[in-house]
PDB file of C-alpha atoms in Angstrom:
ATOM      1  CA  MET A   1       0.053  -0.089  -0.027  1.00 60.00           C
ATOM      2  CA  ASN A   2       2.747   2.490   1.013  1.00 68.00           C
ATOM      3  CA  ARG A   3       4.611   1.432  -2.200  1.00 70.00           C
ATOM      4  CA  ILE A   4       1.532   2.296  -4.349  1.00 72.00           C
ATOM      5  CA  VAL A   5       1.085   5.831  -2.365  1.00 65.00           C
ATOM      6  CA  SER A   6       4.850   6.431  -3.232  1.00 69.00           C
ATOM      7  CA  LEU A   7       4.435   5.705  -6.650  1.00 66.00           C
ATOM      8  CA  VAL A   8       1.330   7.920  -7.253  1.00 62.00           C
ATOM      9  CA  PHE A   9       3.264  10.789  -5.389  1.00 67.00           C
ATOM     10  CA  GLY A  10       6.233  10.444  -7.509  1.00 68.00           C
ATOM     11  CA  ALA A  11       4.437  10.606 -10.566  1.00 66.00           C
ATOM     12  CA  LEU A  12       2.650  13.433  -9.717  1.00 71.00           C
ATOM     13  CA  LEU A  13       5.669  14.976  -8.417  1.00 64.00           C
ATOM     14  CA  ALA A  14       7.210  13.943 -12.176  1.00 62.00           C
ATOM     15  CA  LEU A  15       4.346  15.585 -13.774  1.00 65.00           C
ATOM     16  CA  MET A  16       4.562  18.804 -12.049  1.00 69.00           C
ATOM     17  CA  VAL A  17       8.303  19.046 -12.692  1.00 64.00           C
ATOM     18  CA  ALA A  18       7.527  18.250 -16.248  1.00 65.00           C
ATOM     19  CA  SER A  19       4.743  20.799 -16.589  1.00 68.00           C
ATOM     20  CA  SER A  20       6.980  23.290 -15.151  1.00 74.00           C
ATOM     21  CA  THR A  21       9.520  22.691 -17.804  1.00 81.00           C
ATOM     22  CA  LEU A  22       6.870  23.343 -20.730  1.00 80.00           C
ATOM     23  CA  PHE A  23       5.391  26.550 -21.855  1.00 84.00           C
ATOM     24  CA  VAL A  24       3.336  27.860 -24.724  1.00 86.00           C
ATOM     25  CA  VAL A  25       4.455  30.876 -26.804  1.00 87.00           C
ATOM     26  CA  ASP A  26       1.339  32.522 -28.237  1.00 88.00           C
ATOM     27  CA  GLN A  27       1.897  34.468 -31.544  1.00 88.00           C
ATOM     28  CA  ARG A  28       0.924  37.712 -29.990  1.00 89.00           C
ATOM     29  CA  GLN A  29       3.805  37.506 -27.161  1.00 89.00           C
ATOM     30  CA  PHE A  30       7.402  37.443 -26.533  1.00 88.00           C
ATOM     31  CA  ALA A  31       8.783  34.902 -23.987  1.00 89.00           C
ATOM     32  CA  VAL A  32      11.522  36.037 -21.756  1.00 87.00           C
ATOM     33  CA  ILE A  33      13.273  33.228 -20.212  1.00 87.00           C
ATOM     34  CA  TYR A  34      15.026  34.219 -16.969  1.00 83.00           C
ATOM     35  CA  ALA A  35      18.007  32.251 -15.208  1.00 84.00           C
ATOM     36  CA  LEU A  36      18.542  33.270 -11.556  1.00 78.00           C
ATOM     37  CA  GLY A  37      17.486  36.963 -12.224  1.00 74.00           C
ATOM     38  CA  GLU A  38      19.104  37.242 -15.557  1.00 81.00           C
ATOM     39  CA  ILE A  39      17.727  37.341 -19.140  1.00 80.00           C
ATOM     40  CA  LYS A  40      18.623  34.196 -20.767  1.00 83.00           C
ATOM     41  CA  GLU A  41      16.757  33.811 -23.833  1.00 84.00           C
ATOM     42  CA  VAL A  42      14.087  35.807 -25.629  1.00 85.00           C
ATOM     43  CA  VAL A  43      11.727  33.598 -27.495  1.00 87.00           C
ATOM     44  CA  THR A  44      10.019  35.192 -30.571  1.00 84.00           C
ATOM     45  CA  GLU A  45       8.461  32.429 -32.428  1.00 86.00           C
ATOM     46  CA  PRO A  46       5.341  30.606 -31.340  1.00 85.00           C
ATOM     47  CA  GLY A  47       4.641  27.089 -30.212  1.00 86.00           C
ATOM     48  CA  LEU A  48       5.382  24.802 -27.346  1.00 84.00           C
ATOM     49  CA  LYS A  49       8.900  25.539 -25.574  1.00 84.00           C
ATOM     50  CA  PHE A  50      11.127  23.898 -23.096  1.00 81.00           C
ATOM     51  CA  LYS A  51      12.857  25.438 -20.020  1.00 81.00           C
ATOM     52  CA  MET A  52      14.423  24.348 -16.940  1.00 79.00           C
ATOM     53  CA  PRO A  53      12.130  24.281 -13.926  1.00 78.00           C
ATOM     54  CA  PRO A  54      11.856  26.864 -11.129  1.00 78.00           C
ATOM     55  CA  PRO A  55      13.568  28.226  -9.454  1.00 77.00           C
ATOM     56  CA  PHE A  56      16.410  27.622 -12.105  1.00 81.00           C
ATOM     57  CA  GLN A  57      14.278  29.450 -14.808  1.00 82.00           C
ATOM     58  CA  ASN A  58      11.219  31.450 -15.192  1.00 85.00           C
ATOM     59  CA  VAL A  59       9.475  32.834 -18.118  1.00 87.00           C
ATOM     60  CA  VAL A  60       7.887  36.138 -18.483  1.00 86.00           C
ATOM     61  CA  PHE A  61       5.537  37.256 -21.432  1.00 89.00           C
ATOM     62  CA  LEU A  62       5.604  40.439 -23.273  1.00 90.00           C
ATOM     63  CA  ASP A  63       2.633  41.674 -25.701  1.00 91.00           C
ATOM     64  CA  LYS A  64       4.119  42.525 -28.879  1.00 88.00           C
ATOM     65  CA  ARG A  65       0.982  44.066 -30.555  1.00 92.00           C
ATOM     66  CA  ILE A  66       0.793  47.373 -31.239  1.00 93.00           C
ATOM     67  CA  GLN A  67      -0.021  49.665 -28.146  1.00 93.00           C
ATOM     68  CA  THR A  68      -1.708  53.059 -27.877  1.00 93.00           C
ATOM     69  CA  LEU A  69      -0.211  55.797 -25.581  1.00 93.00           C
ATOM     70  CA  ASP A  70      -2.611  58.708 -25.155  1.00 90.00           C
ATOM     71  CA  SER A  71      -1.894  62.150 -23.689  1.00 85.00           C
ATOM     72  CA  ALA A  72      -2.848  61.959 -20.100  1.00 76.00           C
ATOM     73  CA  GLU A  73      -3.236  65.683 -19.496  1.00 74.00           C
ATOM     74  CA  SER A  74      -3.627  68.386 -22.051  1.00 72.00           C
ATOM     75  CA  LYS A  75      -1.128  71.214 -21.331  1.00 78.00           C
ATOM     76  CA  PRO A  76      -1.029  74.701 -23.155  1.00 85.00           C
ATOM     77  CA  ILE A  77       1.504  75.058 -25.651  1.00 87.00           C
ATOM     78  CA  PHE A  78       2.602  78.662 -27.034  1.00 88.00           C
ATOM     79  CA  THR A  79       2.928  78.917 -30.777  1.00 89.00           C
ATOM     80  CA  ALA A  80       5.220  81.267 -32.717  1.00 89.00           C
ATOM     81  CA  GLU A  81       2.386  83.956 -32.366  1.00 86.00           C
ATOM     82  CA  LYS A  82       2.417  83.541 -28.564  1.00 84.00           C
ATOM     83  CA  LYS A  83      -1.308  82.022 -28.804  1.00 83.00           C
ATOM     84  CA  SER A  84      -1.887  79.343 -26.169  1.00 84.00           C
ATOM     85  CA  LEU A  85      -3.090  75.970 -27.778  1.00 87.00           C
ATOM     86  CA  VAL A  86      -3.958  72.657 -26.278  1.00 88.00           C
ATOM     87  CA  VAL A  87      -3.087  70.068 -28.304  1.00 90.00           C
ATOM     88  CA  ASP A  88      -4.270  66.147 -27.644  1.00 91.00           C
ATOM     89  CA  TRP A  89      -2.212  63.441 -29.285  1.00 92.00           C
ATOM     90  CA  LEU A  90      -1.642  59.655 -29.570  1.00 93.00           C
ATOM     91  CA  VAL A  91       1.366  57.625 -30.181  1.00 94.00           C
ATOM     92  CA  LYS A  92       1.329  53.913 -31.697  1.00 94.00           C
ATOM     93  CA  TRP A  93       4.072  51.907 -30.613  1.00 94.00           C
ATOM     94  CA  ARG A  94       5.201  48.024 -29.849  1.00 93.00           C
ATOM     95  CA  ILE A  95       8.131  46.211 -28.535  1.00 91.00           C
ATOM     96  CA  ASN A  96      10.915  45.208 -31.080  1.00 90.00           C
ATOM     97  CA  ASP A  97      13.690  44.262 -28.507  1.00 89.00           C
ATOM     98  CA  ALA A  98      12.529  42.581 -25.436  1.00 88.00           C
ATOM     99  CA  LYS A  99      15.752  42.629 -23.506  1.00 87.00           C
ATOM    100  CA  ALA A 100      16.105  46.388 -23.921  1.00 88.00           C
ATOM    101  CA  PHE A 101      12.614  47.099 -23.045  1.00 90.00           C
ATOM    102  CA  ILE A 102      12.839  44.758 -19.752  1.00 87.00           C
ATOM    103  CA  ARG A 103      16.335  46.685 -18.967  1.00 86.00           C
ATOM    104  CA  ASN A 104      14.682  50.034 -19.053  1.00 86.00           C
ATOM    105  CA  SER A 105      11.246  49.630 -18.059  1.00 85.00           C
ATOM    106  CA  GLY A 106      10.628  46.217 -16.533  1.00 84.00           C
ATOM    107  CA  THR A 107       7.967  43.871 -17.638  1.00 83.00           C
ATOM    108  CA  SER A 108       5.156  46.417 -17.209  1.00 84.00           C
ATOM    109  CA  LEU A 109       3.747  48.664 -19.912  1.00 88.00           C
ATOM    110  CA  SER A 110       2.501  51.240 -17.872  1.00 88.00           C
ATOM    111  CA  ASN A 111       6.398  51.863 -16.590  1.00 89.00           C
ATOM    112  CA  LEU A 112       7.008  52.465 -20.402  1.00 90.00           C
ATOM    113  CA  GLU A 113       4.181  54.811 -20.847  1.00 90.00           C
ATOM    114  CA  GLN A 114       4.876  57.241 -17.835  1.00 90.00           C
ATOM    115  CA  ARG A 115       8.700  57.604 -19.210  1.00 90.00           C
ATOM    116  CA  LEU A 116       7.668  58.013 -22.704  1.00 91.00           C
ATOM    117  CA  THR A 117       4.646  60.523 -22.069  1.00 91.00           C
ATOM    118  CA  PRO A 118       7.041  63.555 -21.254  1.00 91.00           C
ATOM    119  CA  ILE A 119       9.312  62.750 -23.987  1.00 92.00           C
ATOM    120  CA  VAL A 120       6.370  63.003 -26.541  1.00 93.00           C
ATOM    121  CA  GLN A 121       5.217  66.162 -24.842  1.00 92.00           C
ATOM    122  CA  ALA A 122       8.420  67.926 -25.196  1.00 92.00           C
ATOM    123  CA  ALA A 123       8.937  66.941 -28.800  1.00 93.00           C
ATOM    124  CA  LEU A 124       5.488  68.338 -29.614  1.00 92.00           C
ATOM    125  CA  ASN A 125       6.305  71.521 -27.660  1.00 92.00           C
ATOM    126  CA  GLU A 126       9.362  72.019 -29.775  1.00 92.00           C
ATOM    127  CA  GLU A 127       7.221  71.447 -33.261  1.00 92.00           C
ATOM    128  CA  VAL A 128       4.478  73.792 -32.112  1.00 92.00           C
ATOM    129  CA  THR A 129       6.551  76.720 -30.789  1.00 91.00           C
ATOM    130  CA  LYS A 130       7.903  77.017 -34.451  1.00 91.00           C
ATOM    131  CA  ARG A 131       4.801  77.229 -36.154  1.00 91.00           C
ATOM    132  CA  THR A 132       1.571  79.770 -36.348  1.00 90.00           C
ATOM    133  CA  VAL A 133      -2.172  78.522 -35.095  1.00 87.00           C
ATOM    134  CA  GLN A 134      -2.859  78.113 -38.838  1.00 88.00           C
ATOM    135  CA  GLY A 135       0.082  75.823 -39.540  1.00 89.00           C
ATOM    136  CA  VAL A 136      -0.783  73.832 -36.638  1.00 89.00           C
ATOM    137  CA  VAL A 137      -4.520  73.401 -37.463  1.00 86.00           C
ATOM    138  CA  ASN A 138      -4.086  73.081 -40.912  1.00 86.00           C
ATOM    139  CA  THR A 139      -1.316  73.599 -43.268  1.00 88.00           C
ATOM    140  CA  ASP A 140       1.500  72.039 -40.885  1.00 89.00           C
ATOM    141  CA  ARG A 141      -0.288  69.373 -39.123  1.00 90.00           C
ATOM    142  CA  GLU A 142       1.292  66.539 -40.898  1.00 91.00           C
ATOM    143  CA  ALA A 143       4.538  68.071 -40.474  1.00 92.00           C
ATOM    144  CA  VAL A 144       4.282  68.579 -36.842  1.00 92.00           C
ATOM    145  CA  MET A 145       3.407  64.820 -36.432  1.00 93.00           C
ATOM    146  CA  ARG A 146       6.250  63.677 -38.730  1.00 92.00           C
ATOM    147  CA  GLY A 147       8.682  65.972 -36.567  1.00 93.00           C
ATOM    148  CA  VAL A 148       7.300  64.529 -33.325  1.00 93.00           C
ATOM    149  CA  ALA A 149       7.909  61.022 -34.713  1.00 93.00           C
ATOM    150  CA  GLN A 150      11.397  61.748 -35.725  1.00 93.00           C
ATOM    151  CA  ARG A 151      12.390  63.276 -32.349  1.00 92.00           C
ATOM    152  CA  ILE A 152      11.345  60.429 -30.160  1.00 93.00           C
ATOM    153  CA  MET A 153      12.573  57.694 -32.514  1.00 90.00           C
ATOM    154  CA  ASP A 154      16.131  57.716 -30.583  1.00 87.00           C
ATOM    155  CA  ASP A 155      14.479  57.464 -27.148  1.00 87.00           C
ATOM    156  CA  ALA A 156      12.178  54.679 -28.440  1.00 91.00           C
ATOM    157  CA  LYS A 157      15.280  52.617 -29.555  1.00 89.00           C
ATOM    158  CA  GLN A 158      16.916  52.877 -26.099  1.00 90.00           C
ATOM    159  CA  PHE A 159      13.334  51.730 -24.468  1.00 92.00           C
ATOM    160  CA  GLY A 160      13.308  48.648 -26.980  1.00 90.00           C
ATOM    161  CA  ILE A 161      10.112  49.800 -28.787  1.00 93.00           C
ATOM    162  CA  GLU A 162       9.346  51.004 -32.296  1.00 93.00           C
ATOM    163  CA  ILE A 163       7.121  54.198 -33.009  1.00 94.00           C
ATOM    164  CA  VAL A 164       4.615  53.121 -35.389  1.00 94.00           C
ATOM    165  CA  ASP A 165       2.747  56.393 -35.639  1.00 93.00           C
ATOM    166  CA  VAL A 166       2.144  59.855 -33.995  1.00 94.00           C
ATOM    167  CA  ARG A 167      -1.307  61.322 -34.529  1.00 93.00           C
ATOM    168  CA  ILE A 168      -2.815  64.658 -33.246  1.00 92.00           C
ATOM    169  CA  LYS A 169      -6.354  64.080 -32.038  1.00 89.00           C
ATOM    170  CA  ARG A 170      -7.661  67.735 -31.137  1.00 87.00           C
ATOM    171  CA  VAL A 171      -6.110  71.472 -31.255  1.00 87.00           C
ATOM    172  CA  ASP A 172      -8.065  73.905 -29.504  1.00 83.00           C
ATOM    173  CA  PHE A 173      -7.534  77.324 -27.666  1.00 79.00           C
ATOM    174  CA  ALA A 174      -6.783  77.247 -23.913  1.00 74.00           C
ATOM    175  CA  SER A 175      -9.957  77.690 -21.870  1.00 70.00           C
ATOM    176  CA  GLY A 176      -8.619  81.157 -20.592  1.00 64.00           C
ATOM    177  CA  ILE A 177      -8.601  82.675 -23.898  1.00 64.00           C
ATOM    178  CA  THR A 178     -11.578  80.894 -25.753  1.00 63.00           C
ATOM    179  CA  GLU A 179     -13.968  83.818 -24.706  1.00 69.00           C
ATOM    180  CA  ALA A 180     -11.890  86.370 -25.722  1.00 70.00           C
ATOM    181  CA  VAL A 181     -11.055  84.881 -29.130  1.00 69.00           C
ATOM    182  CA  TYR A 182     -15.160  84.329 -29.551  1.00 76.00           C
ATOM    183  CA  ASN A 183     -15.528  87.765 -28.708  1.00 79.00           C
ATOM    184  CA  ARG A 184     -12.969  89.044 -31.180  1.00 81.00           C
ATOM    185  CA  MET A 185     -14.555  86.865 -33.911  1.00 84.00           C
ATOM    186  CA  LYS A 186     -17.945  88.416 -32.993  1.00 87.00           C
ATOM    187  CA  SER A 187     -16.653  91.841 -33.089  1.00 89.00           C
ATOM    188  CA  GLU A 188     -14.847  91.333 -36.624  1.00 90.00           C
ATOM    189  CA  ARG A 189     -18.127  89.704 -37.976  1.00 90.00           C
ATOM    190  CA  GLN A 190     -20.116  92.682 -36.503  1.00 91.00           C
ATOM    191  CA  ARG A 191     -17.723  94.984 -38.359  1.00 91.00           C
ATOM    192  CA  VAL A 192     -18.049  93.132 -41.531  1.00 91.00           C
ATOM    193  CA  ALA A 193     -21.711  93.287 -41.086  1.00 92.00           C
ATOM    194  CA  ASN A 194     -21.762  96.816 -40.571  1.00 91.00           C
ATOM    195  CA  GLU A 195     -19.442  97.345 -43.635  1.00 92.00           C
ATOM    196  CA  LEU A 196     -21.929  95.617 -45.682  1.00 92.00           C
ATOM    197  CA  ARG A 197     -24.771  97.465 -44.391  1.00 92.00           C
ATOM    198  CA  SER A 198     -23.310 100.922 -45.201  1.00 91.00           C
ATOM    199  CA  THR A 199     -22.351  99.541 -48.621  1.00 91.00           C
ATOM    200  CA  GLY A 200     -25.712  98.444 -49.133  1.00 92.00           C
ATOM    201  CA  ALA A 201     -27.195 101.807 -48.119  1.00 91.00           C
ATOM    202  CA  ALA A 202     -24.732 103.677 -50.297  1.00 92.00           C
ATOM    203  CA  GLU A 203     -25.767 101.482 -53.483  1.00 92.00           C
ATOM    204  CA  ALA A 204     -29.315 101.835 -52.557  1.00 92.00           C
ATOM    205  CA  GLU A 205     -29.084 105.717 -52.785  1.00 91.00           C
ATOM    206  CA  LYS A 206     -27.287 105.383 -55.704  1.00 92.00           C
ATOM    207  CA  ILE A 207     -30.103 103.226 -57.527  1.00 93.00           C
ATOM    208  CA  ARG A 208     -32.729 105.502 -56.297  1.00 91.00           C
ATOM    209  CA  ALA A 209     -30.824 108.595 -57.701  1.00 92.00           C
ATOM    210  CA  ASP A 210     -30.439 106.732 -61.067  1.00 92.00           C
ATOM    211  CA  ALA A 211     -34.174 105.952 -60.894  1.00 92.00           C
ATOM    212  CA  ASP A 212     -35.073 109.467 -60.134  1.00 92.00           C
ATOM    213  CA  ARG A 213     -32.893 110.540 -62.910  1.00 91.00           C
ATOM    214  CA  GLN A 214     -34.390 108.321 -65.329  1.00 92.00           C
ATOM    215  CA  HIS A 215     -37.781 109.275 -64.269  1.00 91.00           C
ATOM    216  CA  GLN A 216     -37.269 112.944 -65.236  1.00 92.00           C
ATOM    217  CA  VAL A 217     -35.720 112.259 -68.468  1.00 92.00           C
ATOM    218  CA  LEU A 218     -38.777 109.883 -69.350  1.00 92.00           C
ATOM    219  CA  VAL A 219     -41.193 112.519 -68.235  1.00 91.00           C
ATOM    220  CA  ALA A 220     -39.332 115.300 -70.285  1.00 91.00           C
ATOM    221  CA  GLU A 221     -39.125 113.230 -73.480  1.00 91.00           C
ATOM    222  CA  ALA A 222     -42.754 112.055 -73.014  1.00 92.00           C
ATOM    223  CA  HIS A 223     -43.794 115.915 -72.710  1.00 90.00           C
ATOM    224  CA  ARG A 224     -41.473 116.633 -75.795  1.00 90.00           C
ATOM    225  CA  ASP A 225     -43.072 113.936 -78.070  1.00 90.00           C
ATOM    226  CA  ALA A 226     -46.685 115.055 -76.686  1.00 91.00           C
ATOM    227  CA  GLN A 227     -45.840 118.654 -77.783  1.00 90.00           C
ATOM    228  CA  GLN A 228     -44.450 117.427 -80.894  1.00 90.00           C
ATOM    229  CA  LEU A 229     -47.555 115.532 -81.768  1.00 91.00           C
ATOM    230  CA  MET A 230     -49.894 118.235 -80.637  1.00 90.00           C
ATOM    231  CA  GLY A 231     -48.024 120.633 -82.762  1.00 88.00           C
ATOM    232  CA  GLU A 232     -48.174 118.130 -85.647  1.00 88.00           C
ATOM    233  CA  GLY A 233     -51.901 117.701 -84.843  1.00 88.00           C
ATOM    234  CA  ASP A 234     -52.460 121.461 -85.102  1.00 84.00           C
ATOM    235  CA  ALA A 235     -50.316 121.955 -88.192  1.00 86.00           C
ATOM    236  CA  ARG A 236     -52.388 119.031 -89.806  1.00 85.00           C
ATOM    237  CA  ALA A 237     -55.773 120.584 -88.615  1.00 78.00           C
ATOM    238  CA  SER A 238     -54.774 124.088 -89.910  1.00 79.00           C
ATOM    239  CA  LYS A 239     -53.955 122.576 -93.316  1.00 80.00           C
ATOM    240  CA  LEU A 240     -57.472 120.501 -93.387  1.00 77.00           C
ATOM    241  CA  TYR A 241     -59.283 123.896 -92.530  1.00 73.00           C
ATOM    242  CA  ALA A 242     -57.209 125.970 -94.969  1.00 75.00           C
ATOM    243  CA  GLU A 243     -58.016 123.255 -97.544  1.00 76.00           C
ATOM    244  CA  SER A 244     -61.764 123.317 -96.885  1.00 72.00           C
ATOM    245  CA  PHE A 245     -62.049 126.975 -96.530  1.00 71.00           C
ATOM    246  CA  GLY A 246     -60.279 127.123-100.082  1.00 73.00           C
ATOM    247  CA  ARG A 247     -63.108 125.036-101.479  1.00 74.00           C
ATOM    248  CA  ASP A 248     -66.182 127.055-100.294  1.00 70.00           C
ATOM    249  CA  PRO A 249     -65.124 130.503 -99.273  1.00 71.00           C
ATOM    250  CA  GLN A 250     -68.850 131.269 -98.312  1.00 73.00           C
ATOM    251  CA  PHE A 251     -68.701 128.321 -95.732  1.00 70.00           C
ATOM    252  CA  ALA A 252     -65.612 129.548 -94.443  1.00 69.00           C
ATOM    253  CA  GLN A 253     -66.996 132.933 -93.773  1.00 73.00           C
ATOM    254  CA  PHE A 254     -69.952 131.603 -92.218  1.00 73.00           C
ATOM    255  CA  TYR A 255     -67.756 129.126 -89.804  1.00 71.00           C
ATOM    256  CA  ARG A 256     -65.523 131.992 -89.131  1.00 71.00           C
ATOM    257  CA  SER A 257     -68.685 133.832 -87.701  1.00 76.00           C
ATOM    258  CA  LEU A 258     -69.987 130.891 -85.839  1.00 72.00           C
ATOM    259  CA  ASP A 259     -66.456 130.244 -84.136  1.00 70.00           C
ATOM    260  CA  ALA A 260     -66.463 133.966 -83.086  1.00 73.00           C
ATOM    261  CA  TYR A 261     -70.118 133.636 -81.855  1.00 71.00           C
ATOM    262  CA  ARG A 262     -69.390 130.570 -79.834  1.00 69.00           C
ATOM    263  CA  ALA A 263     -66.344 132.155 -78.361  1.00 69.00           C
ATOM    264  CA  SER A 264     -68.193 134.986 -76.895  1.00 71.00           C
ATOM    265  CA  PHE A 265     -69.703 132.718 -74.285  1.00 64.00           C
ATOM    266  CA  ARG A 266     -68.162 132.006 -71.083  1.00 50.00           C
ATOM    267  CA  ASN A 267     -69.142 128.313 -70.721  1.00 52.00           C
ATOM    268  CA  LYS A 268     -69.360 125.773 -73.398  1.00 52.00           C
ATOM    269  CA  SER A 269     -72.948 125.122 -71.883  1.00 53.00           C
ATOM    270  CA  ASP A 270     -74.192 128.517 -73.131  1.00 50.00           C
ATOM    271  CA  VAL A 271     -73.377 127.853 -76.454  1.00 47.00           C
ATOM    272  CA  MET A 272     -76.506 127.663 -78.687  1.00 50.00           C
ATOM    273  CA  VAL A 273     -77.209 124.187 -80.056  1.00 50.00           C
ATOM    274  CA  LEU A 274     -77.963 124.477 -83.483  1.00 49.00           C
ATOM    275  CA  ASP A 275     -80.080 121.866 -85.077  1.00 51.00           C
ATOM    276  CA  PRO A 276     -78.723 120.643 -88.430  1.00 49.00           C
ATOM    277  CA  GLU A 277     -82.272 120.226 -89.952  1.00 50.00           C
ATOM    278  CA  THR A 278     -82.905 124.287 -89.458  1.00 52.00           C
ATOM    279  CA  GLU A 279     -83.850 126.324 -92.208  1.00 51.00           C
ATOM    280  CA  PHE A 280     -80.477 128.432 -91.843  1.00 48.00           C
ATOM    281  CA  PHE A 281     -78.516 125.179 -92.382  1.00 49.00           C
ATOM    282  CA  LYS A 282     -80.820 124.069 -95.413  1.00 51.00           C
ATOM    283  CA  ALA A 283     -80.591 127.515 -96.900  1.00 51.00           C
ATOM    284  CA  MET A 284     -76.553 127.412 -96.430  1.00 50.00           C
ATOM    285  CA  ARG A 285     -76.615 123.971 -98.181  1.00 52.00           C
ATOM    286  CA  THR A 286     -78.891 125.136-101.077  1.00 56.00           C
ATOM    287  CA  GLY A 287     -76.694 128.241-101.333  1.00 53.00           C
ATOM    288  CA  GLY A 288     -78.615 130.838 -99.319  1.00 48.00           C
ATOM    289  CA  PRO A 289     -82.171 131.727 -98.720  1.00 45.00           C
ATOM    290  CA  SER A 290     -83.079 132.447-102.232  1.00 43.00           C
ATOM    291  CA  GLY A 291     -81.758 128.928-103.570  1.00 42.00           C
ATOM    292  CA  LYS A 292     -78.664 130.430-105.155  1.00 40.00           C
TER     293      LYS A 292
END
C-alpha cells in the first residue's frame, strides 16, 4: 500500500516538474526566459517551448502587438504667435527589443508609458512653438506629427520599442482665451456686417438717384413727344381747315362767324345748339335763302 502511494506521489511530482519545464508561446507575445534573475533567452517564435524548472529558470510574457499611448493631460503650448494651444495626441508603438525593454522599463507597459509621455510632450512643444496657429491646425499638421515621430525615435530605440505612428487628435485654444477669441471673432463679424450694411445703403441711394434721374428724363421726353404730336396735329388741322376753306369761301366765312359767336360765351354749356335741320343750315346747303 505504501509502495503504491509512493509511486502515485512520485508520478504526480514528476508530472509537476515536467509541466513546469513546458510553456506555450502565443503568436502575439514575446517569451523572456530568466535564469536566476538574468535574461537568458527571448523567444519570439510561437509554439511549445522547454525550459528548466523553477527556481532555475522562469518565463515572462510581453505583448508584441501595437500599443496606444494617449496624452494623459493636455497642457497649453505657445505657438510662434504667442497663442496658447491645447493639443491632444496619441502614439502607436510596439516592442521590438524585449531585452532593452525589460532593462529600461521592467515587464510593465505602464512604466514605459510614464517615461515616454514627457518625451513625446517635449517633442510636441518644440514642433508647435516653431509654427503659427494656422500651421498647427491646417497647413503644417502632418509636418508636426512627422517631426515629433523623428524626435522621439532615438529615445524609443533605447526603450526597446518602435514608434509606429504619431497623431494629433485635437487642437484647441486654452480655456482662458476661448471667450476672448470668441468675442474678437464676434466683433470682426459685426464690423463686416456694418460695412456690408453701409455699402448696401450707399448702393441703394445710388440706385434711387439713378431711378429719379431716369424718371425725369422719361417725363421730359414724353412731354416733348406730346408737344411735338400736338404741334403736328395742329398743323394738320390747320392744313385741313385751309383746304376746306379754299374749296368754299362762303362756308369759311360762315364758320368764322359761328366760331366767333361761340367764343363769346363763357361756358360751353351756354353755346346755342343749332339743329342741323333748321332752315338756316338748309339754306346754307342750298346756296342761301333764295336758293342761289
